[in-house]
Amino acid sequence: MTSRERVFTALRCEQPDRVPVLEFVIDSSVAKAAVPGCLDVADCMDQLNMDGVGCGAYFEKKDLSQAGIFVDEWGVEYKTNKEAIPHPFRGPVHTLAEAKAYTPPDPNKSCRLTQLKDIVKRYKGKRAICFHHRAAFMWSAYIMDIENLLIFMHTMPDAVEIIMDKVLECNMQIVRNAIRAGAEIIILGDDYAHNTGPIMSPKHFKYFILPRLKKMIDMIHEEGAYCIKHSDGNVYELLDDLVESGADGLNPFEPVAGMELKKVKQLIGDKVCVTGNIDCAQLLPFGNEMQVRDAVRQAIVDAGKGGGYILTSSNSIHSSCKAENLITMIKACHEYGIYS
């Protein structure tokens, strides 16, 4: 099989020739250490013989101070750090009037998909083309500040719905454009849980989140692409809802959040492709080669039988992950993941 055939087969819950291995985000410093001289992260993924390459949308940033604070096109303020994905600390919407007046970014801006179009030219047909984006929740949480948004679900639900609908409409158009530009797998990165469970009640998840998530995934399928739904944290309470969303794959089932790959496979592996969950909190940053190999072998034993499994880290390859452990993870998957 080609890499893309291998990934697509797993996403259909079928058995490919071997377990596919993907990463959706690799910190550029780790990519350069793993493949010195690589052109970019996608080139690193390709040279390491991963089964997919990918990127996200581009949003312009404006510096606000000399202290590394910037604002993006969503109106959200961030402070730069060494990670590929900075952490937001202030959003622009805190009242119903501000929600009604808020205008999201232009989804059709010419710069949005520049990197994706380049990746498609380089790898279409060779690797699965992945595009990581979001549906309605996380950017709404950034725009309203996450603590406020969760409170507003109780006290100001109209404002929450207005912002989520605006965010969803913008993101659906970006994703639609991405698929038409060549993206084959959309990874939706909204996080719904912390290490002990969901950050909102199941009632609020079903009311605010699930219908909008389903709307995004339905559009992805109508456009002819696959969808992997990512959420950090302990999502056992949400598994049935996440399966109901229609996603082809779920990711990443963090060990530090108590998510057991074998248990997840038993619960939902006949309905959706399980993707994960090599620990990037301790193992990939601090472990040794043998420990990484053992973890990969065990993950394949726990979730690989019969197909419907894609091996990834338990979140991303962040700046603290060792390049040699990333390389070991991929090689071990190639070795242990062959189906007889």
XYZ file of C-alpha atoms in Angstrom:
340
model
C 0.000 0.000 0.000
C 0.987 3.618 -0.405
C 1.091 5.750 2.708
C -2.189 7.467 1.870
C -3.938 4.142 1.124
C -2.672 2.820 4.453
C -4.081 5.775 6.385
C -7.410 5.785 4.541
C -7.838 2.049 5.128
C -7.276 2.467 8.866
C -9.737 5.380 8.966
C -12.367 3.078 7.463
C -11.710 0.712 10.430
C -10.177 -1.804 8.052
C -6.788 -3.507 8.167
C -3.975 -2.072 6.025
C -0.617 -3.725 5.401
C 0.815 -2.146 8.557
C -0.190 0.292 11.276
C 0.094 3.854 9.910
C 2.110 6.409 11.870
C 1.234 10.109 11.854
C 1.967 13.314 13.706
C -0.150 16.416 13.230
C 2.196 18.932 14.911
C 5.974 18.624 15.213
C 7.896 21.501 16.756
C 10.257 22.946 14.178
C 13.288 22.596 16.475
C 12.612 18.865 16.884
C 12.046 18.478 13.138
C 15.404 20.094 12.381
C 17.157 17.930 14.953
C 15.533 14.771 13.599
C 16.277 15.606 9.945
C 19.090 18.160 9.746
C 18.665 20.375 6.709
C 14.974 19.582 6.216
C 13.027 22.235 4.346
C 10.209 22.376 6.909
C 8.138 20.154 9.197
C 6.366 18.473 6.262
C 9.739 17.614 4.718
C 10.786 16.119 8.063
C 7.621 13.992 8.131
C 8.283 12.802 4.597
C 11.969 12.016 5.132
C 11.149 10.064 8.289
C 8.700 7.993 6.208
C 5.611 8.964 8.145
C 2.361 8.178 6.399
C 1.050 11.723 6.260
C 2.194 15.310 6.067
C 0.284 18.336 7.169
C -0.107 21.916 8.283
C -2.768 24.361 9.442
C -4.219 27.661 8.279
C -2.223 30.870 8.446
C -3.465 33.849 10.466
C -1.573 37.099 10.513
C -0.244 38.434 13.821
C 0.399 41.952 15.014
C 2.954 42.699 17.726
C 1.558 44.775 20.588
C 4.646 45.245 22.744
C 8.298 44.460 23.224
C 7.371 41.733 25.705
C 6.410 39.195 23.055
C 2.680 39.948 23.191
C 0.794 39.796 19.899
C -2.785 39.726 18.650
C -4.065 37.524 15.838
C -6.856 38.056 13.326
C -9.387 36.612 15.779
C -8.622 39.518 18.109
C -7.033 37.183 20.672
C -3.892 38.232 22.523
C -1.025 35.798 23.099
C 2.403 35.794 24.667
C 5.054 34.074 22.600
C 6.908 31.086 23.995
C 9.120 28.351 22.641
C 6.223 26.123 21.598
C 4.777 25.937 18.095
C 1.331 26.827 19.472
C 1.319 29.860 21.826
C -1.083 30.176 24.739
C -3.828 32.812 24.601
C -4.401 35.041 27.612
C -7.048 37.586 26.611
C -9.983 37.608 24.177
C -12.053 40.497 22.814
C -15.611 39.428 23.752
C -17.099 39.577 27.267
C -20.658 40.867 26.768
C -23.694 40.068 24.651
C -23.274 43.352 22.772
C -19.647 42.511 21.975
C -20.706 39.048 20.793
C -23.261 40.566 18.416
C -20.702 43.066 17.087
C -17.832 40.596 16.710
C -16.514 39.920 13.208
C -14.351 36.819 12.647
C -11.425 36.734 10.194
C -12.006 36.534 6.456
C -11.920 32.774 5.750
C -11.093 33.333 2.080
C -8.021 35.533 2.620
C -5.355 34.566 0.108
C -2.691 33.761 2.715
C -4.785 31.184 4.596
C -3.755 28.096 2.630
C -0.362 29.064 1.187
C 1.493 26.349 3.082
C -1.149 23.723 2.348
C -1.036 24.400 -1.370
C 2.749 23.976 -1.335
C 2.469 20.682 0.581
C -0.162 19.406 -1.850
C 2.159 20.118 -4.793
C 5.002 18.260 -3.107
C 3.256 15.233 -1.617
C -0.189 14.661 -3.148
C -0.495 10.969 -3.988
C 2.581 10.051 -1.930
C 1.492 10.924 1.615
C -1.903 11.533 3.170
C -2.440 15.304 3.194
C -3.573 16.420 6.658
C -4.924 19.824 7.639
C -5.352 20.657 11.308
C -7.996 23.177 12.226
C -10.910 23.586 14.669
C -14.689 23.532 14.704
C -16.527 25.880 17.094
C -15.214 25.464 20.636
C -11.575 26.424 21.113
C -11.523 29.682 19.209
C -14.783 30.617 20.931
C -13.034 29.891 24.229
C -10.097 32.058 23.165
C -12.373 34.875 22.023
C -14.442 34.896 25.232
C -11.694 33.536 27.550
C -12.294 29.937 28.494
C -13.391 30.504 32.098
C -15.887 33.124 30.958
C -17.230 30.957 28.172
C -17.943 28.098 30.567
C -19.694 30.502 32.957
C -21.588 32.129 30.085
C -23.012 28.722 29.137
C -25.024 29.143 32.362
C -25.473 32.911 32.570
C -25.348 34.224 28.999
C -26.051 31.324 26.607
C -27.175 33.608 23.781
C -23.716 35.207 23.618
C -22.057 31.784 23.570
C -24.241 30.617 20.696
C -23.663 33.801 18.704
C -19.882 33.486 18.986
C -19.834 29.728 18.343
C -21.959 30.132 15.229
C -19.717 32.893 13.883
C -16.600 30.847 14.602
C -18.103 27.727 13.064
C -19.175 29.507 9.884
C -15.667 30.930 9.419
C -13.951 27.626 10.173
C -16.245 25.622 7.915
C -15.349 27.854 5.000
C -11.626 27.563 5.740
C -11.902 23.772 5.946
C -14.034 23.626 2.800
C -11.393 25.659 0.955
C -8.656 23.410 2.337
C -10.322 20.248 1.077
C -10.854 21.787 -2.337
C -7.166 22.763 -2.317
C -6.146 19.129 -1.720
C -6.455 18.339 2.005
C -7.597 14.734 2.510
C -7.822 14.451 6.304
C -9.069 17.223 8.580
C -7.897 17.078 12.190
C -10.226 19.086 14.429
C -8.221 20.193 17.453
C -10.796 21.512 19.918
C -10.048 20.227 23.436
C -12.985 19.335 25.675
C -11.397 17.831 28.800
C -8.703 18.075 31.427
C -6.953 15.148 33.091
C -9.924 14.118 35.234
C -12.846 14.624 32.882
C -14.722 17.050 30.614
C -14.450 20.770 31.354
C -18.185 21.262 30.803
C -21.232 19.230 31.798
C -22.457 16.492 29.426
C -25.657 18.536 29.087
C -23.777 21.591 27.856
C -21.592 19.458 25.591
C -24.669 18.027 23.907
C -26.323 21.429 23.588
C -23.469 23.765 22.603
C -20.721 21.539 21.178
C -22.038 18.355 19.595
C -24.482 19.826 17.020
C -21.849 22.230 15.712
C -19.192 19.510 15.633
C -21.545 17.257 13.655
C -22.272 20.081 11.239
C -18.550 20.528 10.557
C -17.929 16.796 10.145
C -20.935 16.357 7.849
C -19.522 19.083 5.605
C -16.063 17.446 5.629
C -17.599 14.181 4.449
C -19.738 15.917 1.838
C -16.557 17.481 0.452
C -14.943 14.031 0.215
C -12.427 14.136 3.077
C -11.911 12.196 6.303
C -12.028 13.679 9.815
C -9.998 12.888 12.928
C -11.339 14.499 16.092
C -8.672 15.436 18.632
C -9.278 16.245 22.275
C -6.807 16.213 25.120
C -7.795 14.977 28.542
C -9.998 12.271 29.978
C -12.859 11.917 27.500
C -14.443 8.644 28.674
C -17.703 10.475 29.488
C -17.765 11.937 25.976
C -16.813 8.860 23.950
C -20.340 8.023 22.830
C -20.979 11.632 21.809
C -17.688 11.804 19.935
C -18.558 8.631 18.052
C -22.003 10.096 17.342
C -20.345 13.169 15.823
C -19.429 11.044 12.808
C -15.662 11.484 13.033
C -13.680 8.774 11.243
C -10.954 8.779 13.901
C -10.520 9.908 17.501
C -7.249 11.128 19.011
C -5.057 11.064 21.159
C -6.162 9.287 24.416
C -3.549 10.714 26.770
C -2.022 8.252 29.258
C -1.475 11.093 31.768
C -5.250 11.652 31.720
C -5.972 8.009 32.509
C -6.953 7.059 28.958
C -6.105 3.391 28.328
C -5.674 2.490 24.683
C -6.769 -1.127 25.117
C -9.943 -0.071 26.926
C -10.763 2.587 24.324
C -10.283 0.069 21.520
C -12.664 -2.346 23.257
C -15.266 0.381 23.806
C -15.352 2.055 20.391
C -12.860 0.336 18.085
C -15.596 -1.238 15.993
C -17.125 2.180 15.267
C -14.224 4.576 14.785
C -10.488 4.502 14.105
C -8.474 4.835 17.303
C -5.385 7.049 16.986
C -2.745 7.597 19.680
C -1.251 7.406 22.263
C 2.547 7.293 22.776
C 3.152 9.417 25.859
C 4.605 12.840 25.086
C 4.455 14.097 28.677
C 7.231 11.886 30.071
C 8.241 9.133 27.651
C 9.099 11.047 24.489
C 10.876 13.893 26.330
C 12.709 11.845 28.975
C 12.520 8.158 28.039
C 15.127 6.029 26.330
C 15.019 4.143 23.050
C 14.049 0.804 24.600
C 11.204 2.374 26.562
C 9.856 4.023 23.418
C 10.082 0.766 21.474
C 8.269 -1.088 24.260
C 5.501 1.532 24.346
C 4.993 1.331 20.599
C 4.902 -2.456 20.664
C 2.348 -2.426 23.495
C 0.164 0.178 21.769
C 0.024 -1.981 18.653
C -0.856 -5.042 20.752
C -3.576 -3.063 22.548
C -5.197 -1.362 19.566
C -3.819 -2.716 16.312
C -5.640 -6.040 15.969
C -7.896 -6.091 12.928
C -6.910 -2.613 11.785
C -8.645 0.654 12.600
C -5.595 1.975 14.452
C -3.144 4.801 13.679
C -0.119 5.337 15.908
C 0.559 8.910 17.048
C 1.887 10.664 20.110
C -0.491 11.452 22.964
C -0.728 15.096 21.861
C 2.044 16.392 19.630
C 5.800 16.422 19.238
C 6.442 19.545 21.309
C 9.785 21.232 21.879
C 10.721 19.054 24.870
C 10.433 15.781 22.936
C 13.737 14.174 21.973
C 14.321 13.953 18.238
C 15.852 10.501 18.682
C 12.696 9.307 20.447
C 10.532 10.563 17.586
C 12.725 8.632 15.143
C 12.577 5.526 17.345
C 8.777 5.761 17.598
C 8.408 5.814 13.827
C 10.894 3.013 13.182
C 9.318 0.850 15.876
C 5.896 1.311 14.297
C 7.322 0.238 10.937
C 8.847 -2.830 12.604
C 6.078 -3.976 14.948
C 3.077 -2.727 13.004
C 3.206 -5.124 10.034
C 0.039 -7.190 9.676
C 0.701 -10.826 8.751
